[in-house]
mmCIF file of C-alpha atoms and ligand atoms in Angstrom:
data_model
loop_
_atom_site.group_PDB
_atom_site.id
_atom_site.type_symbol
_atom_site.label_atom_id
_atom_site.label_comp_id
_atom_site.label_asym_id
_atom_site.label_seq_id
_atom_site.Cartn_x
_atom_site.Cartn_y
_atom_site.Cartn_z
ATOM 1 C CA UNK A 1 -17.944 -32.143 -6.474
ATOM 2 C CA UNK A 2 -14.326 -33.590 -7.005
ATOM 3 C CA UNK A 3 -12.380 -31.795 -9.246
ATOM 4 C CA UNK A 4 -9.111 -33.572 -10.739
ATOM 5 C CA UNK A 5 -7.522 -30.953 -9.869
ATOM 6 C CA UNK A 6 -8.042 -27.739 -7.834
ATOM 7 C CA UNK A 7 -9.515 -25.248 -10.158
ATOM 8 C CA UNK A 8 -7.721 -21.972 -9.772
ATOM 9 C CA UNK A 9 -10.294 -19.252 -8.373
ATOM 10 C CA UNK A 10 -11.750 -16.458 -10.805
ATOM 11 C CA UNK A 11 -10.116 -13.609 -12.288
ATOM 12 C CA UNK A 12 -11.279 -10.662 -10.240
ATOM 13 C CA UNK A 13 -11.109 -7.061 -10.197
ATOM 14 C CA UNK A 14 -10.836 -4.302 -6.903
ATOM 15 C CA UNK A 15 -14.188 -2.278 -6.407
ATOM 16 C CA UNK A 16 -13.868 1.143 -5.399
ATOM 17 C CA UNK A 17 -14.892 1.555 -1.547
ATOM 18 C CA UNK A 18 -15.654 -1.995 -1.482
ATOM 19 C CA UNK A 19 -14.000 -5.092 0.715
ATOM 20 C CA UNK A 20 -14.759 -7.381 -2.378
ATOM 21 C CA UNK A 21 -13.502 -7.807 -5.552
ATOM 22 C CA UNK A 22 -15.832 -8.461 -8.897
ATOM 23 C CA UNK A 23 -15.276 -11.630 -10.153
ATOM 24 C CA UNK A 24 -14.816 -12.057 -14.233
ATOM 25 C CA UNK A 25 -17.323 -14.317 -16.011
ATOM 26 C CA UNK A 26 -16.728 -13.493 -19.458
ATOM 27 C CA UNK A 27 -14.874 -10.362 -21.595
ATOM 28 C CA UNK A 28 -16.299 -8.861 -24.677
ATOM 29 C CA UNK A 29 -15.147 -6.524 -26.766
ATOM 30 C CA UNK A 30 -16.630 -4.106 -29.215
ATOM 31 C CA UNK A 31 -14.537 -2.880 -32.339
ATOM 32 C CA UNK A 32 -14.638 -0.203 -34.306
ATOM 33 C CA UNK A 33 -17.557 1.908 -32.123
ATOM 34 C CA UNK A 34 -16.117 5.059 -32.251
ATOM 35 C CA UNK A 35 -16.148 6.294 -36.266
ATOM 36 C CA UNK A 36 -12.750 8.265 -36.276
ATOM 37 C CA UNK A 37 -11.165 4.608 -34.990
ATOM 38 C CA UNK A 38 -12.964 2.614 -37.953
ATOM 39 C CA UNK A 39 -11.544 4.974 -40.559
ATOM 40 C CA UNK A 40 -7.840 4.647 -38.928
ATOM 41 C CA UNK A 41 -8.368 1.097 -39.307
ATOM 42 C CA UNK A 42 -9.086 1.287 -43.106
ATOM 43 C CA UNK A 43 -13.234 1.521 -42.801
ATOM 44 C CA UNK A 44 -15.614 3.967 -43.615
ATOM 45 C CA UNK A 45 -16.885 4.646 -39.878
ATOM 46 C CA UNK A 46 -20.491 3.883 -41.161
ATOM 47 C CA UNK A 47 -20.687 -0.147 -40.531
ATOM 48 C CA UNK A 48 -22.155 -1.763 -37.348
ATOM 49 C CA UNK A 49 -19.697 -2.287 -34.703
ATOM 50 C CA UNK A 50 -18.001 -5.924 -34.181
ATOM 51 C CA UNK A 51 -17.770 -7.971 -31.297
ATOM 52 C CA UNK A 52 -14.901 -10.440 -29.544
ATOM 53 C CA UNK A 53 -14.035 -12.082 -26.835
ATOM 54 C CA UNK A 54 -10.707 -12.400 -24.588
ATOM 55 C CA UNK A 55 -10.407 -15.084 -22.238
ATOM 56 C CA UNK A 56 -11.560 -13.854 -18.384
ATOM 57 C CA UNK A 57 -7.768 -14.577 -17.002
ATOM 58 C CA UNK A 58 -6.216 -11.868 -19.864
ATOM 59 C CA UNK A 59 -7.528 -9.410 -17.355
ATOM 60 C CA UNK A 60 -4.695 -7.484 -15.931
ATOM 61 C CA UNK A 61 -6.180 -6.310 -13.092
ATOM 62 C CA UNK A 62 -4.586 -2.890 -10.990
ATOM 63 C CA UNK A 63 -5.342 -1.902 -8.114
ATOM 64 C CA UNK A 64 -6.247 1.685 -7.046
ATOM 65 C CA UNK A 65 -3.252 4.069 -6.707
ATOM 66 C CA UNK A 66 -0.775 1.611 -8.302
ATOM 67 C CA UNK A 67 0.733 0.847 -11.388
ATOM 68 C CA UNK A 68 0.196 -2.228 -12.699
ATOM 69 C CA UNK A 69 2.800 -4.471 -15.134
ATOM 70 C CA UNK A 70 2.208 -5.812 -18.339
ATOM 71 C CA UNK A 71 4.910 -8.141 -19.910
ATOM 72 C CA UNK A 72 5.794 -7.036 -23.365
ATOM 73 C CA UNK A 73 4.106 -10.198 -25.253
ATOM 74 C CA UNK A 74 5.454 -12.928 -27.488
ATOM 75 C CA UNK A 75 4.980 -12.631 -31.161
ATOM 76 C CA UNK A 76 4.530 -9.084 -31.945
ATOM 77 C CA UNK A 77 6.716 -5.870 -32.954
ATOM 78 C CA UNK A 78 3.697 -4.136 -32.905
ATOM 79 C CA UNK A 79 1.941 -3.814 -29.293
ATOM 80 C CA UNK A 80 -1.025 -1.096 -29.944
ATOM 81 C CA UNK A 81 -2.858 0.740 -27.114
ATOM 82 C CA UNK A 82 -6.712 1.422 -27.289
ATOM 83 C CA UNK A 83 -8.057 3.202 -23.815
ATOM 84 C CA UNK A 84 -11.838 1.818 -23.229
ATOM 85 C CA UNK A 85 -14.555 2.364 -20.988
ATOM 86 C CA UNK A 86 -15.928 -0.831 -19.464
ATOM 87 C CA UNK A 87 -18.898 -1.725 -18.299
ATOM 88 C CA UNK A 88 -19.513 -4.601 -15.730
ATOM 89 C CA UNK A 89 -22.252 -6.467 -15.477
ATOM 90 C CA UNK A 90 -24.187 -7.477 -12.064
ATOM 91 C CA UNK A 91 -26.871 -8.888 -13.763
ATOM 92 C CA UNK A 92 -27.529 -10.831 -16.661
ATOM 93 C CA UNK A 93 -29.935 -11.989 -19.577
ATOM 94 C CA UNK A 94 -31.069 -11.935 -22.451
ATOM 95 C CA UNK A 95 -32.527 -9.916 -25.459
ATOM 96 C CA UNK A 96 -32.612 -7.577 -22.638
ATOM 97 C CA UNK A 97 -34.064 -4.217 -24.369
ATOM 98 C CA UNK A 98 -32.191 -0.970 -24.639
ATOM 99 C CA UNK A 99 -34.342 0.955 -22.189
ATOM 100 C CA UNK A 100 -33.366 -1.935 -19.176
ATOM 101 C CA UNK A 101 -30.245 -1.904 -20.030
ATOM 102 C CA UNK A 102 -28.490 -0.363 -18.066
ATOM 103 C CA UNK A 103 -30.169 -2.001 -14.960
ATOM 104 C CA UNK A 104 -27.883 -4.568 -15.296
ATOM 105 C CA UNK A 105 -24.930 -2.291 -14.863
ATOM 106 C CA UNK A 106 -22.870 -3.141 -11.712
ATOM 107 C CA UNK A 107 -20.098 0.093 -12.292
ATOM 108 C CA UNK A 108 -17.797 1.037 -15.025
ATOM 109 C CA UNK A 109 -13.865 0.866 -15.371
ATOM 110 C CA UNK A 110 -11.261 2.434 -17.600
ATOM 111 C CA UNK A 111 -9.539 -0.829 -19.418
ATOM 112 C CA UNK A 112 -6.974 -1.195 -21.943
ATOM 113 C CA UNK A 113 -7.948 -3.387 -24.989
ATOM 114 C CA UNK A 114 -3.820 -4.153 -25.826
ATOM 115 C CA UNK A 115 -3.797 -5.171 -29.678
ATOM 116 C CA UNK A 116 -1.012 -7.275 -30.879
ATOM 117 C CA UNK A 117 -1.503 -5.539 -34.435
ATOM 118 C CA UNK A 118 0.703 -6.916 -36.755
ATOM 119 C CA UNK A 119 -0.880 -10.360 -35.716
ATOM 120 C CA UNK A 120 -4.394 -8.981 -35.884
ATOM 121 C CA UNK A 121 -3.603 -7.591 -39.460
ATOM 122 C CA UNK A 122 -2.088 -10.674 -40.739
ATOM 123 C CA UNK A 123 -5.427 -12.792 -39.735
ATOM 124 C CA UNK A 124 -7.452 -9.933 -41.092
ATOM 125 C CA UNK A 125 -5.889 -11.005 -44.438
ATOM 126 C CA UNK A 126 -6.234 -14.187 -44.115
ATOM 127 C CA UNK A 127 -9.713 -14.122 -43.126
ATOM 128 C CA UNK A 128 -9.057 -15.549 -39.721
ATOM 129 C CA UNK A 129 -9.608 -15.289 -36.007
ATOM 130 C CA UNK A 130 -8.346 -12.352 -34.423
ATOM 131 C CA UNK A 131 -7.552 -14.206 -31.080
ATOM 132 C CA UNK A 132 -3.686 -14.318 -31.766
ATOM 133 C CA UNK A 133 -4.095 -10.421 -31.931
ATOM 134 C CA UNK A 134 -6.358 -9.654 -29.227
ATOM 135 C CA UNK A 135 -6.651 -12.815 -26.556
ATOM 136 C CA UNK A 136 -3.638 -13.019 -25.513
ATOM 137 C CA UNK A 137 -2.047 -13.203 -21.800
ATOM 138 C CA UNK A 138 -2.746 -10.396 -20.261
ATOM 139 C CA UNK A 139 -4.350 -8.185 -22.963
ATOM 140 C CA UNK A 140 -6.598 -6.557 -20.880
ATOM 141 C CA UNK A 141 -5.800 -4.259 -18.405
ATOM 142 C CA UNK A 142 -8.727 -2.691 -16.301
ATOM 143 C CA UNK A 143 -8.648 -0.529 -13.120
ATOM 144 C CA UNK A 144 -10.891 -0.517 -10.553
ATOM 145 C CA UNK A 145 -14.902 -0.838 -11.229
ATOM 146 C CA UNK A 146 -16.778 2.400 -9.399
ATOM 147 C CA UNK A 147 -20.173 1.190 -8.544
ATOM 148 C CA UNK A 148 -22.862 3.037 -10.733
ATOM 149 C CA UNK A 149 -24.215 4.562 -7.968
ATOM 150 C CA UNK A 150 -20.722 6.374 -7.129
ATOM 151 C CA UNK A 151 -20.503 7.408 -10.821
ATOM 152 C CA UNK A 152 -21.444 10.499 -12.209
ATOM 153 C CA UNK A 153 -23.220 11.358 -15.313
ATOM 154 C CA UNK A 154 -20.986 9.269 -17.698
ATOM 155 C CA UNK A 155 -23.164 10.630 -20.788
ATOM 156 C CA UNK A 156 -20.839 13.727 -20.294
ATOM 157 C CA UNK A 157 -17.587 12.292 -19.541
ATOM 158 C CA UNK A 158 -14.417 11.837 -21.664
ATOM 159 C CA UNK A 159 -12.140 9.164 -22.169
ATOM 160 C CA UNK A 160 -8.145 9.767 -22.638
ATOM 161 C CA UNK A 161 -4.873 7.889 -22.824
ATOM 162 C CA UNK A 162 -1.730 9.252 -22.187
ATOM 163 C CA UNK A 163 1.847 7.786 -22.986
ATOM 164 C CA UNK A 164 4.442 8.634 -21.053
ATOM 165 C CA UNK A 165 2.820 12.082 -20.356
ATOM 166 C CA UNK A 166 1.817 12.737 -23.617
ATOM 167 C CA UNK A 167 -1.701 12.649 -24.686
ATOM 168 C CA UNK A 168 -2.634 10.037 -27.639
ATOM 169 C CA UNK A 169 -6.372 9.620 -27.292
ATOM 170 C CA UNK A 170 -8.670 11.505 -26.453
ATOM 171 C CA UNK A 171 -13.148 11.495 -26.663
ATOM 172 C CA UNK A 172 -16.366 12.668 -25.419
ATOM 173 C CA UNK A 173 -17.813 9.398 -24.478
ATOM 174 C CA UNK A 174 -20.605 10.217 -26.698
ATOM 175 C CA UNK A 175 -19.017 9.835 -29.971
ATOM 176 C CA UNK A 176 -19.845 5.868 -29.480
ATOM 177 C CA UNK A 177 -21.778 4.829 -32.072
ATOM 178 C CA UNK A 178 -23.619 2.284 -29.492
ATOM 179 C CA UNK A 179 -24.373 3.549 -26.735
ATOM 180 C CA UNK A 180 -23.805 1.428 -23.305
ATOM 181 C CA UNK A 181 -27.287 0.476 -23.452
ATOM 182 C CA UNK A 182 -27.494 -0.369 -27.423
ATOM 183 C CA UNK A 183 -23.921 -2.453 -26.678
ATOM 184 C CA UNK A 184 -25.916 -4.408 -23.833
ATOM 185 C CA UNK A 185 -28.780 -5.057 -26.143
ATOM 186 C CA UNK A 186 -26.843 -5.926 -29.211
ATOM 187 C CA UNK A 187 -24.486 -8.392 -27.213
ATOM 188 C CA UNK A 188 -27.866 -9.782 -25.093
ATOM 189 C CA UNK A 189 -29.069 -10.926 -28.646
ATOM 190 C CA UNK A 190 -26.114 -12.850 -29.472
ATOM 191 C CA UNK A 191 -25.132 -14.629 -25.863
ATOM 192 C CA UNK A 192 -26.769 -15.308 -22.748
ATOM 193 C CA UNK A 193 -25.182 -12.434 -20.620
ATOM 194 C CA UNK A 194 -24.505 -12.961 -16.869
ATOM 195 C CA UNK A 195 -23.502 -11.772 -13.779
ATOM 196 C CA UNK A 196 -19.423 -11.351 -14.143
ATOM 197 C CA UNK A 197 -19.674 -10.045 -17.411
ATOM 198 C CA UNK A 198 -17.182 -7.002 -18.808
ATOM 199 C CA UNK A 199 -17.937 -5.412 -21.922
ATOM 200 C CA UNK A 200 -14.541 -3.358 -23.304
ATOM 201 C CA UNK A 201 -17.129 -0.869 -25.106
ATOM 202 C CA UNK A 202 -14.862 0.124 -27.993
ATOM 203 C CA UNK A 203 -11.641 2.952 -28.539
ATOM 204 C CA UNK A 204 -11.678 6.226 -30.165
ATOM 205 C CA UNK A 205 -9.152 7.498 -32.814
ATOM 206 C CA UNK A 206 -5.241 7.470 -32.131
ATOM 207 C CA UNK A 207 -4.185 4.151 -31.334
ATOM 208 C CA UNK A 208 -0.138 3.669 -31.516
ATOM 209 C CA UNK A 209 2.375 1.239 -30.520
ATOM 210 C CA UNK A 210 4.212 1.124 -27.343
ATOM 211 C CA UNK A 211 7.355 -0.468 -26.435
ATOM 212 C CA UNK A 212 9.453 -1.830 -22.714
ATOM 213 C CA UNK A 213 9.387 1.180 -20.554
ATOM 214 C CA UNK A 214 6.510 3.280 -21.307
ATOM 215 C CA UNK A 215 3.858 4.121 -19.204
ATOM 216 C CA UNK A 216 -0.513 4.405 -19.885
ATOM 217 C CA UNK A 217 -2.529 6.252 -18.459
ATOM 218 C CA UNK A 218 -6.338 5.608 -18.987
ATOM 219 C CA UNK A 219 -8.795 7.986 -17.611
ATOM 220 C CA UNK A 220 -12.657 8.526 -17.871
ATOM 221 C CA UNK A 221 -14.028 11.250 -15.994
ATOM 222 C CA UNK A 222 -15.552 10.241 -12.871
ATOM 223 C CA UNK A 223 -13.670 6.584 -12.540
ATOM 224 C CA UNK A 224 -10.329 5.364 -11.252
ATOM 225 C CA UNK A 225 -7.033 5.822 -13.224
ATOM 226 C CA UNK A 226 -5.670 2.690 -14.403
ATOM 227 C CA UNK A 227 -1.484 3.389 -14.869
ATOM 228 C CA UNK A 228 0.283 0.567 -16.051
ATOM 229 C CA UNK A 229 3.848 0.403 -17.194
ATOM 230 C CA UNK A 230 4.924 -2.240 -19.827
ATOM 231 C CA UNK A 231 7.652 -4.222 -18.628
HETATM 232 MN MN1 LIG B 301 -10.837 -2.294 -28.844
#
């Protein structure tokens, strides 16, 4: 095959204990699966959650032990923070069933779904896309994937983001209103998963803005700490 021009390799993220890195096929996103979040965000915390997509290259990936930069993007005075766990995919499908779910589980992540807010809102009034809010450059930072069989019983786990020291969210991983295997389902219904796949599984309550300077820290028991410092 001749390309016109070289195309630039995949997006990629570090695995824990491995020598390779996990290359990114495709990002989705669930919103609003944790019920305190939907009712910060003006819903009732008893409708289905939504899915979106970010392009594969807004992956801001950080490698173990460091901190990793995010520019402070164009656009927005309003740069919001919502710690997720993420789920990548090592094997794909579709209309896979809940109970083979998670099968196709390669490891988990902690990831930062970065919201350009204001932007978000203004489409959500307008009835439009929410890419200008959520897909932008760099908009998802992700630490590196644990391998499931190096990860503990996430079912009991908890999920927390602090700022600059200072806690801001905080969850039992079971407050998701889907599951990881429901999320695989619902999303195997909708696209053809693959192989490559991350699935930013939703944020609970507390989401806030951060400015130039401050530093995240995303944990989920069991998995690496992602740090990252916006620039
Ligand atoms: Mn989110």
């Amino acid at each position: 095959m001749r390309y016109t021009f070289p195309p630039p390799p995949p997006a990629s993220v570090p695995v824990v204990g491995a020598g390779s890195r996990f290359p990114i096929h495709r990002i989705y996103c669930v919103g609003r699966n944790y019920a305190e979040h939907a009712k910060e965000m003006g819903q009732s915390g008893s409708e289905p959650p939504v899915f979106f997509l970010k392009p594969a290259d807004a992956a801001l990936a950080v490698e173990a032990g460091a901190t990793g930069e995010l520019p402070y993007p164009a656009l927005t005075r309003e740069l919001h923070h919502e710690i997720e766990l993420v789920v990548a995919l090592g094997q794909g499908g579709r209309d896979i069933a809940p109970a083979e779910a998670l099968q196709h589980v390669f490891g988990y992540a902690v990831g930062l779904d970065m919201t350009r807010r204001d932007l978000q809102a203004q489409m959500k009034e307008r009835r439009g896309p929410w890419d200008i809010g959520k897909a932008f450059d760099h908009a998802a930072p992700i630490g590196p994937i644990t391998p499931v069989a190096q990860v503990g019983d996430l079912a009991s786990a908890e999920i927390s983001l602090l700022v600059n020291g200072e806690l801001r969210q905080h969850s039992p991983l079971s407050q998701m209103i889907w599951s990881v295997s429901q999320v695989i389902a619902h999303l195997s219904t909708a696209w053809t998963l693959a192989a490559g796949d991350l699935i930013y599984t939703g944020t609970p309550a507390g989401v806030a803005a951060v400015g130039p300077g401050d530093l995240l820290e995303g944990r989920v028991t069991g998995l690496e700490t992602l740090r990252v410092r916006v620039a």
